[in-house]
């Protein structure tokens, strides 16, 4: 479920709202979060058509549903470059660790992420 806002938020604002969790009224409407164990601040860096989120903990400890929520929240925010939501590259980094993993993309339905597929594959030989 999406939380409506009066304006388009930048990724930092959108993620802050997500991390607050649903209000009691939103919970009654079926809103939920998979981010209860994501304590601390999520870092946000944007580029042309991309956003990199720095998680304050080991990504292996974050539920898949939380990664989906983070990915789609970031992709639906105001990202430089004007790409459609499904084309925004969302990358993740773990605080204090080298490297970035991704990109992930928000599905057109708006509720889950999918890993980037290779642009070309070798054709099978027969």
CSV table of N, CA and C in Angstrom, one decimal:
chain,number,residue,atom,x,y,z
A,1,UNK,N,0.8,-1.2,0.0
A,1,UNK,CA,0.0,0.0,0.0
A,1,UNK,C,0.9,1.2,0.0
A,2,UNK,N,0.4,2.3,-0.7
A,2,UNK,CA,1.2,3.5,-0.7
A,2,UNK,C,0.6,4.5,0.2
A,3,UNK,N,1.4,5.4,0.7
A,3,UNK,CA,0.9,6.5,1.6
A,3,UNK,C,0.9,7.7,0.7
A,4,UNK,N,-0.3,8.3,0.5
A,4,UNK,CA,-0.4,9.5,-0.3
A,4,UNK,C,0.2,10.7,0.4
A,5,UNK,N,0.8,11.6,-0.3
A,5,UNK,CA,1.3,12.9,0.2
A,5,UNK,C,0.8,14.0,-0.7
A,6,UNK,N,0.8,15.2,-0.2
A,6,UNK,CA,0.4,16.4,-1.0
A,6,UNK,C,1.3,16.8,-2.1
A,7,UNK,N,2.6,16.4,-1.9
A,7,UNK,CA,3.6,16.8,-3.0
A,7,UNK,C,4.5,15.6,-3.2
A,8,UNK,N,5.3,15.6,-4.2
A,8,UNK,CA,6.3,14.6,-4.5
A,8,UNK,C,7.5,14.9,-3.6
A,9,UNK,N,7.9,13.9,-2.8
A,9,UNK,CA,9.0,14.1,-1.9
A,9,UNK,C,10.3,13.7,-2.5
A,10,UNK,N,11.4,14.2,-2.0
A,10,UNK,CA,12.7,13.7,-2.4
A,10,UNK,C,12.9,12.4,-1.7
A,11,UNK,N,13.9,11.6,-2.1
A,11,UNK,CA,14.1,10.3,-1.5
A,11,UNK,C,14.3,10.4,0.1
A,12,UNK,N,15.1,11.4,0.5
A,12,UNK,CA,15.3,11.5,1.9
A,12,UNK,C,14.0,11.7,2.7
A,13,UNK,N,13.2,12.6,2.2
A,13,UNK,CA,11.9,12.9,2.9
A,13,UNK,C,11.0,11.7,2.8
A,14,UNK,N,10.9,11.0,1.7
A,14,UNK,CA,10.1,9.8,1.5
A,14,UNK,C,10.5,8.7,2.5
A,15,UNK,N,11.8,8.5,2.6
A,15,UNK,CA,12.3,7.4,3.4
A,15,UNK,C,12.1,7.7,4.9
A,16,UNK,N,12.2,9.0,5.3
A,16,UNK,CA,12.0,9.4,6.7
A,16,UNK,C,10.5,9.1,7.0
A,17,UNK,N,9.6,9.4,6.1
A,17,UNK,CA,8.2,9.1,6.3
A,17,UNK,C,8.0,7.6,6.5
A,18,UNK,N,8.6,6.8,5.6
A,18,UNK,CA,8.4,5.4,5.6
A,18,UNK,C,8.9,4.8,7.0
A,19,UNK,N,10.1,5.3,7.4
A,19,UNK,CA,10.7,4.8,8.6
A,19,UNK,C,10.0,5.1,9.9
A,20,UNK,N,9.1,6.2,9.8
A,20,UNK,CA,8.3,6.5,10.9
A,20,UNK,C,7.2,5.4,11.2
A,21,UNK,N,6.9,4.6,10.2
A,21,UNK,CA,5.9,3.6,10.3
A,21,UNK,C,4.5,4.1,10.1
A,22,UNK,N,3.5,3.3,10.0
A,22,UNK,CA,2.2,3.7,9.8
A,22,UNK,C,1.6,4.2,11.1
A,23,UNK,N,0.7,5.2,11.0
A,23,UNK,CA,0.0,5.7,12.1
A,23,UNK,C,-1.1,4.7,12.5
A,24,UNK,N,-1.7,4.9,13.6
A,24,UNK,CA,-2.8,4.0,14.1
A,24,UNK,C,-3.9,3.9,13.0
A,25,UNK,N,-4.3,5.1,12.5
A,25,UNK,CA,-5.3,5.2,11.5
A,25,UNK,C,-4.9,4.4,10.2
A,26,UNK,N,-3.6,4.5,9.8
A,26,UNK,CA,-3.1,3.8,8.6
A,26,UNK,C,-3.1,2.3,8.9
A,27,UNK,N,-2.7,1.9,10.1
A,27,UNK,CA,-2.7,0.5,10.5
A,27,UNK,C,-4.1,-0.1,10.3
A,28,UNK,N,-5.2,0.7,10.7
A,28,UNK,CA,-6.5,0.2,10.6
A,28,UNK,C,-6.9,0.0,9.1
A,29,UNK,N,-6.3,0.8,8.2
A,29,UNK,CA,-6.6,0.7,6.8
A,29,UNK,C,-5.7,-0.3,6.1
A,30,UNK,N,-4.9,-1.0,6.8
A,30,UNK,CA,-4.1,-2.1,6.3
A,30,UNK,C,-2.7,-1.8,6.0
A,31,UNK,N,-2.2,-0.6,6.3
A,31,UNK,CA,-0.8,-0.2,6.1
A,31,UNK,C,0.0,-1.0,7.1
A,32,UNK,N,1.2,-1.4,6.7
A,32,UNK,CA,2.1,-2.1,7.5
A,32,UNK,C,3.5,-1.8,7.1
A,33,UNK,N,4.5,-2.2,7.9
A,33,UNK,CA,5.9,-2.0,7.5
A,33,UNK,C,6.7,-3.2,7.9
A,34,UNK,N,7.7,-3.5,7.1
A,34,UNK,CA,8.6,-4.6,7.3
A,34,UNK,C,9.9,-4.0,7.9
A,35,UNK,N,9.9,-2.8,8.3
A,35,UNK,CA,11.1,-2.1,8.7
A,35,UNK,C,11.2,-1.9,10.2
A,36,UNK,N,10.6,-2.7,11.0
A,36,UNK,CA,10.6,-2.5,12.4
A,36,UNK,C,12.0,-2.7,13.0
A,37,UNK,N,12.8,-3.6,12.3
A,37,UNK,CA,14.2,-3.8,12.8
A,37,UNK,C,15.3,-3.0,12.2
A,38,UNK,N,14.9,-2.0,11.3
A,38,UNK,CA,15.9,-1.2,10.7
A,38,UNK,C,16.0,0.1,11.6
A,39,UNK,N,16.9,0.0,12.5
A,39,UNK,CA,17.1,1.1,13.4
A,39,UNK,C,18.2,2.0,12.9
A,40,UNK,N,18.1,3.3,13.2
A,40,UNK,CA,19.1,4.2,12.7
A,40,UNK,C,18.7,4.9,11.4
A,41,UNK,N,19.6,5.7,10.9
A,41,UNK,CA,19.4,6.5,9.7
A,41,UNK,C,19.8,5.7,8.5
A,42,UNK,N,19.0,5.9,7.5
A,42,UNK,CA,19.3,5.3,6.1
A,42,UNK,C,19.9,6.5,5.3
A,43,UNK,N,21.1,6.3,4.9
A,43,UNK,CA,21.7,7.4,4.1
A,43,UNK,C,21.2,7.3,2.7
A,44,UNK,N,21.1,8.5,2.0
A,44,UNK,CA,20.5,8.6,0.7
A,44,UNK,C,21.4,9.5,-0.2
A,45,UNK,N,21.8,8.9,-1.3
A,45,UNK,CA,22.6,9.7,-2.3
A,45,UNK,C,21.9,9.5,-3.7
A,46,UNK,N,21.6,10.6,-4.4
A,46,UNK,CA,20.9,10.5,-5.6
A,46,UNK,C,21.9,10.9,-6.8
A,47,UNK,N,21.6,10.3,-7.9
A,47,UNK,CA,22.3,10.7,-9.2
A,47,UNK,C,21.2,10.8,-10.3
A,48,UNK,N,21.6,10.9,-11.5
A,48,UNK,CA,20.7,11.0,-12.6
A,48,UNK,C,20.0,9.6,-12.8
A,49,UNK,N,18.8,9.5,-12.4
A,49,UNK,CA,18.0,8.3,-12.5
A,49,UNK,C,18.4,7.2,-11.6
A,50,UNK,N,19.1,7.6,-10.5
A,50,UNK,CA,19.5,6.5,-9.5
A,50,UNK,C,19.5,7.1,-8.1
A,51,UNK,N,19.4,6.2,-7.2
A,51,UNK,CA,19.5,6.5,-5.8
A,51,UNK,C,20.3,5.3,-5.1
A,52,UNK,N,21.2,5.7,-4.2
A,52,UNK,CA,21.9,4.7,-3.4
A,52,UNK,C,21.5,4.9,-1.9
A,53,UNK,N,21.1,3.8,-1.3
A,53,UNK,CA,20.7,3.8,0.1
A,53,UNK,C,21.7,3.1,0.9
A,54,UNK,N,22.2,3.8,2.0
A,54,UNK,CA,23.2,3.2,2.9
A,54,UNK,C,22.4,2.7,4.1
A,55,UNK,N,22.4,1.4,4.3
A,55,UNK,CA,21.7,0.8,5.5
A,55,UNK,C,22.6,0.8,6.7
A,56,UNK,N,22.0,1.1,7.9
A,56,UNK,CA,22.8,1.2,9.1
A,56,UNK,C,23.1,-0.2,9.7
A,57,UNK,N,22.9,-1.3,9.0
A,57,UNK,CA,23.1,-2.6,9.5
A,57,UNK,C,23.4,-3.6,8.4
A,58,UNK,N,23.7,-4.8,8.7
A,58,UNK,CA,24.0,-5.9,7.7
A,58,UNK,C,22.7,-6.1,6.9
A,59,UNK,N,22.8,-6.0,5.6
A,59,UNK,CA,21.7,-6.1,4.7
A,59,UNK,C,21.1,-7.5,4.8
A,60,UNK,N,21.9,-8.5,5.1
A,60,UNK,CA,21.4,-9.9,5.3
A,60,UNK,C,20.4,-10.0,6.4
A,61,UNK,N,20.4,-9.0,7.3
A,61,UNK,CA,19.5,-9.1,8.4
A,61,UNK,C,18.2,-8.3,8.2
A,62,UNK,N,18.1,-7.7,7.0
A,62,UNK,CA,16.9,-6.9,6.6
A,62,UNK,C,16.0,-7.8,5.9
A,63,UNK,N,14.7,-7.9,6.3
A,63,UNK,CA,13.7,-8.8,5.6
A,63,UNK,C,13.6,-8.3,4.1
A,64,UNK,N,13.3,-9.3,3.3
A,64,UNK,CA,13.2,-9.0,1.8
A,64,UNK,C,12.0,-8.0,1.7
A,65,UNK,N,11.0,-8.1,2.4
A,65,UNK,CA,9.9,-7.1,2.3
A,65,UNK,C,10.4,-5.7,2.6
A,66,UNK,N,11.3,-5.5,3.5
A,66,UNK,CA,11.8,-4.2,3.9
A,66,UNK,C,12.6,-3.7,2.7
A,67,UNK,N,13.4,-4.5,2.0
A,67,UNK,CA,14.2,-4.1,0.9
A,67,UNK,C,13.2,-3.7,-0.2
A,68,UNK,N,12.1,-4.4,-0.4
A,68,UNK,CA,11.1,-4.0,-1.4
A,68,UNK,C,10.5,-2.6,-1.0
A,69,UNK,N,10.2,-2.4,0.3
A,69,UNK,CA,9.6,-1.1,0.7
A,69,UNK,C,10.6,0.0,0.4
A,70,UNK,N,11.8,-0.2,0.8
A,70,UNK,CA,12.9,0.8,0.6
A,70,UNK,C,13.1,1.1,-0.9
A,71,UNK,N,13.1,0.1,-1.7
A,71,UNK,CA,13.3,0.2,-3.1
A,71,UNK,C,12.2,1.0,-3.8
A,72,UNK,N,11.0,0.6,-3.5
A,72,UNK,CA,9.8,1.3,-4.2
A,72,UNK,C,9.6,2.7,-3.6
A,73,UNK,N,9.9,2.9,-2.3
A,73,UNK,CA,9.8,4.3,-1.8
A,73,UNK,C,10.7,5.2,-2.4
A,74,UNK,N,12.0,4.7,-2.5
A,74,UNK,CA,13.0,5.6,-3.2
A,74,UNK,C,12.7,5.8,-4.7
A,75,UNK,N,12.3,4.8,-5.4
A,75,UNK,CA,12.0,4.9,-6.8
A,75,UNK,C,10.8,5.8,-7.1
A,76,UNK,N,9.9,5.9,-6.2
A,76,UNK,CA,8.7,6.7,-6.4
A,76,UNK,C,8.9,8.2,-5.9
A,77,UNK,N,10.1,8.4,-5.4
A,77,UNK,CA,10.4,9.8,-4.9
A,77,UNK,C,10.9,10.6,-6.1
A,78,UNK,N,11.1,11.9,-5.8
A,78,UNK,CA,11.6,12.8,-6.9
A,78,UNK,C,13.1,12.6,-7.1
A,79,UNK,N,13.4,11.9,-8.2
A,79,UNK,CA,14.8,11.5,-8.5
A,79,UNK,C,15.2,12.3,-9.7
A,80,UNK,N,16.4,12.9,-9.7
A,80,UNK,CA,16.9,13.6,-10.9
A,80,UNK,C,16.9,12.7,-12.1
A,81,UNK,N,16.6,13.3,-13.3
A,81,UNK,CA,16.7,12.5,-14.5
A,81,UNK,C,15.4,12.2,-15.1
A,82,UNK,N,14.3,12.3,-14.4
A,82,UNK,CA,13.0,12.1,-14.9
A,82,UNK,C,12.7,10.7,-15.5
A,83,UNK,N,13.3,9.7,-15.0
A,83,UNK,CA,13.0,8.3,-15.4
A,83,UNK,C,11.7,7.9,-14.8
A,84,UNK,N,11.0,7.0,-15.5
A,84,UNK,CA,9.8,6.3,-15.0
A,84,UNK,C,10.2,5.5,-13.7
A,85,UNK,N,9.3,5.4,-12.8
A,85,UNK,CA,9.5,4.7,-11.5
A,85,UNK,C,10.2,3.3,-11.8
A,86,UNK,N,9.7,2.6,-12.8
A,86,UNK,CA,10.3,1.2,-13.0
A,86,UNK,C,11.7,1.2,-13.6
A,87,UNK,N,12.2,2.4,-14.0
A,87,UNK,CA,13.6,2.5,-14.5
A,87,UNK,C,14.6,3.2,-13.6
A,88,UNK,N,14.1,3.6,-12.4
A,88,UNK,CA,15.0,4.2,-11.4
A,88,UNK,C,15.9,3.1,-10.9
A,89,UNK,N,17.2,3.3,-10.9
A,89,UNK,CA,18.2,2.3,-10.3
A,89,UNK,C,18.3,2.6,-8.8
A,90,UNK,N,18.0,1.6,-8.0
A,90,UNK,CA,18.1,1.7,-6.6
A,90,UNK,C,19.2,0.7,-6.1
A,91,UNK,N,20.3,1.3,-5.6
A,91,UNK,CA,21.4,0.5,-5.1
A,91,UNK,C,21.5,0.6,-3.6
A,92,UNK,N,22.1,-0.4,-3.0
A,92,UNK,CA,22.3,-0.5,-1.5
A,92,UNK,C,23.7,-0.6,-1.2
A,93,UNK,N,24.0,0.0,0.0
A,93,UNK,CA,25.4,-0.1,0.5
A,93,UNK,C,25.2,-0.4,2.0
A,94,UNK,N,26.1,-1.1,2.6
A,94,UNK,CA,26.0,-1.4,4.1
A,94,UNK,C,27.0,-0.4,4.7
A,95,UNK,N,26.5,0.3,5.8
A,95,UNK,CA,27.3,1.2,6.5
A,95,UNK,C,28.7,0.6,6.9
A,96,UNK,N,29.8,1.3,6.5
A,96,UNK,CA,31.1,0.8,6.9
A,96,UNK,C,31.7,-0.3,6.1
A,97,UNK,N,31.0,-0.7,5.0
A,97,UNK,CA,31.5,-1.8,4.2
A,97,UNK,C,31.7,-1.3,2.8
A,98,UNK,N,32.7,-1.8,2.1
A,98,UNK,CA,32.9,-1.3,0.7
A,98,UNK,C,31.9,-2.0,-0.2
A,99,UNK,N,31.7,-1.4,-1.4
A,99,UNK,CA,30.9,-1.9,-2.4
A,99,UNK,C,29.4,-1.6,-2.3
A,100,UNK,N,28.8,-1.7,-3.4
A,100,UNK,CA,27.3,-1.4,-3.6
A,100,UNK,C,26.7,-2.6,-4.2
A,101,UNK,N,25.5,-3.0,-3.9
A,101,UNK,CA,24.8,-4.0,-4.6
A,101,UNK,C,23.5,-3.5,-5.2
A,102,UNK,N,23.1,-4.0,-6.3
A,102,UNK,CA,22.0,-3.6,-7.1
A,102,UNK,C,22.4,-3.5,-8.5
A,103,UNK,N,21.7,-2.8,-9.3
A,103,UNK,CA,20.5,-2.1,-9.0
A,103,UNK,C,19.3,-3.0,-8.8
A,104,UNK,N,18.3,-2.5,-8.0
A,104,UNK,CA,17.0,-3.1,-7.9
A,104,UNK,C,16.0,-2.1,-8.6
A,105,UNK,N,14.9,-2.6,-9.0
A,105,UNK,CA,13.9,-1.7,-9.6
A,105,UNK,C,12.5,-2.1,-9.0
A,106,UNK,N,11.7,-1.0,-8.9
A,106,UNK,CA,10.4,-1.2,-8.4
A,106,UNK,C,9.5,-1.7,-9.5
A,107,UNK,N,8.8,-2.8,-9.3
A,107,UNK,CA,7.9,-3.3,-10.3
A,107,UNK,C,6.8,-2.3,-10.6
A,108,UNK,N,6.2,-2.4,-11.7
A,108,UNK,CA,5.1,-1.5,-12.2
A,108,UNK,C,4.0,-1.5,-11.2
A,109,UNK,N,3.7,-2.6,-10.6
A,109,UNK,CA,2.6,-2.7,-9.6
A,109,UNK,C,2.9,-1.9,-8.3
A,110,UNK,N,4.2,-1.5,-8.2
A,110,UNK,CA,4.6,-0.6,-7.1
A,110,UNK,C,4.8,-1.3,-5.7
A,111,UNK,N,4.9,-2.6,-5.6
A,111,UNK,CA,5.1,-3.1,-4.3
A,111,UNK,C,6.2,-4.1,-4.2
A,112,UNK,N,7.0,-4.4,-5.2
A,112,UNK,CA,8.2,-5.2,-4.9
A,112,UNK,C,9.3,-4.9,-5.9
A,113,UNK,N,10.5,-5.3,-5.5
A,113,UNK,CA,11.6,-5.0,-6.3
A,113,UNK,C,12.1,-6.2,-7.1
A,114,UNK,N,12.7,-6.0,-8.2
A,114,UNK,CA,13.3,-7.1,-8.9
A,114,UNK,C,14.7,-6.7,-9.3
A,115,UNK,N,15.6,-7.7,-9.3
A,115,UNK,CA,17.0,-7.4,-9.7
A,115,UNK,C,17.1,-7.1,-11.2
A,116,UNK,N,18.1,-6.3,-11.5
A,116,UNK,CA,18.3,-5.9,-12.9
A,116,UNK,C,18.7,-7.2,-13.7
A,117,UNK,N,18.2,-7.4,-14.8
A,117,UNK,CA,18.5,-8.5,-15.7
A,117,UNK,C,19.6,-8.1,-16.7
A,118,UNK,N,20.4,-9.0,-17.1
A,118,UNK,CA,21.4,-8.6,-18.1
A,118,UNK,C,20.8,-8.2,-19.4
A,119,UNK,N,21.3,-7.2,-20.0
A,119,UNK,CA,20.7,-6.6,-21.2
A,119,UNK,C,20.8,-7.5,-22.4
A,120,UNK,N,21.8,-8.4,-22.4
A,120,UNK,CA,21.9,-9.4,-23.5
A,120,UNK,C,22.4,-10.7,-23.0
A,121,UNK,N,21.9,-11.7,-23.5
A,121,UNK,CA,22.3,-13.1,-23.1
A,121,UNK,C,22.8,-13.8,-24.3
A,122,UNK,N,23.7,-14.7,-24.1
A,122,UNK,CA,24.2,-15.5,-25.2
A,122,UNK,C,23.1,-16.5,-25.6
A,123,UNK,N,22.9,-16.6,-26.9
A,123,UNK,CA,21.8,-17.5,-27.3
A,123,UNK,C,22.3,-19.0,-27.2
A,124,UNK,N,21.4,-19.8,-26.9
A,124,UNK,CA,21.8,-21.2,-26.7
A,124,UNK,C,22.2,-21.8,-28.1
A,125,UNK,N,23.2,-22.6,-28.1
A,125,UNK,CA,23.6,-23.3,-29.3
A,125,UNK,C,23.0,-24.7,-29.4
A,126,UNK,N,22.6,-25.1,-30.5
A,126,UNK,CA,21.8,-26.3,-30.6
A,126,UNK,C,22.5,-27.4,-31.2
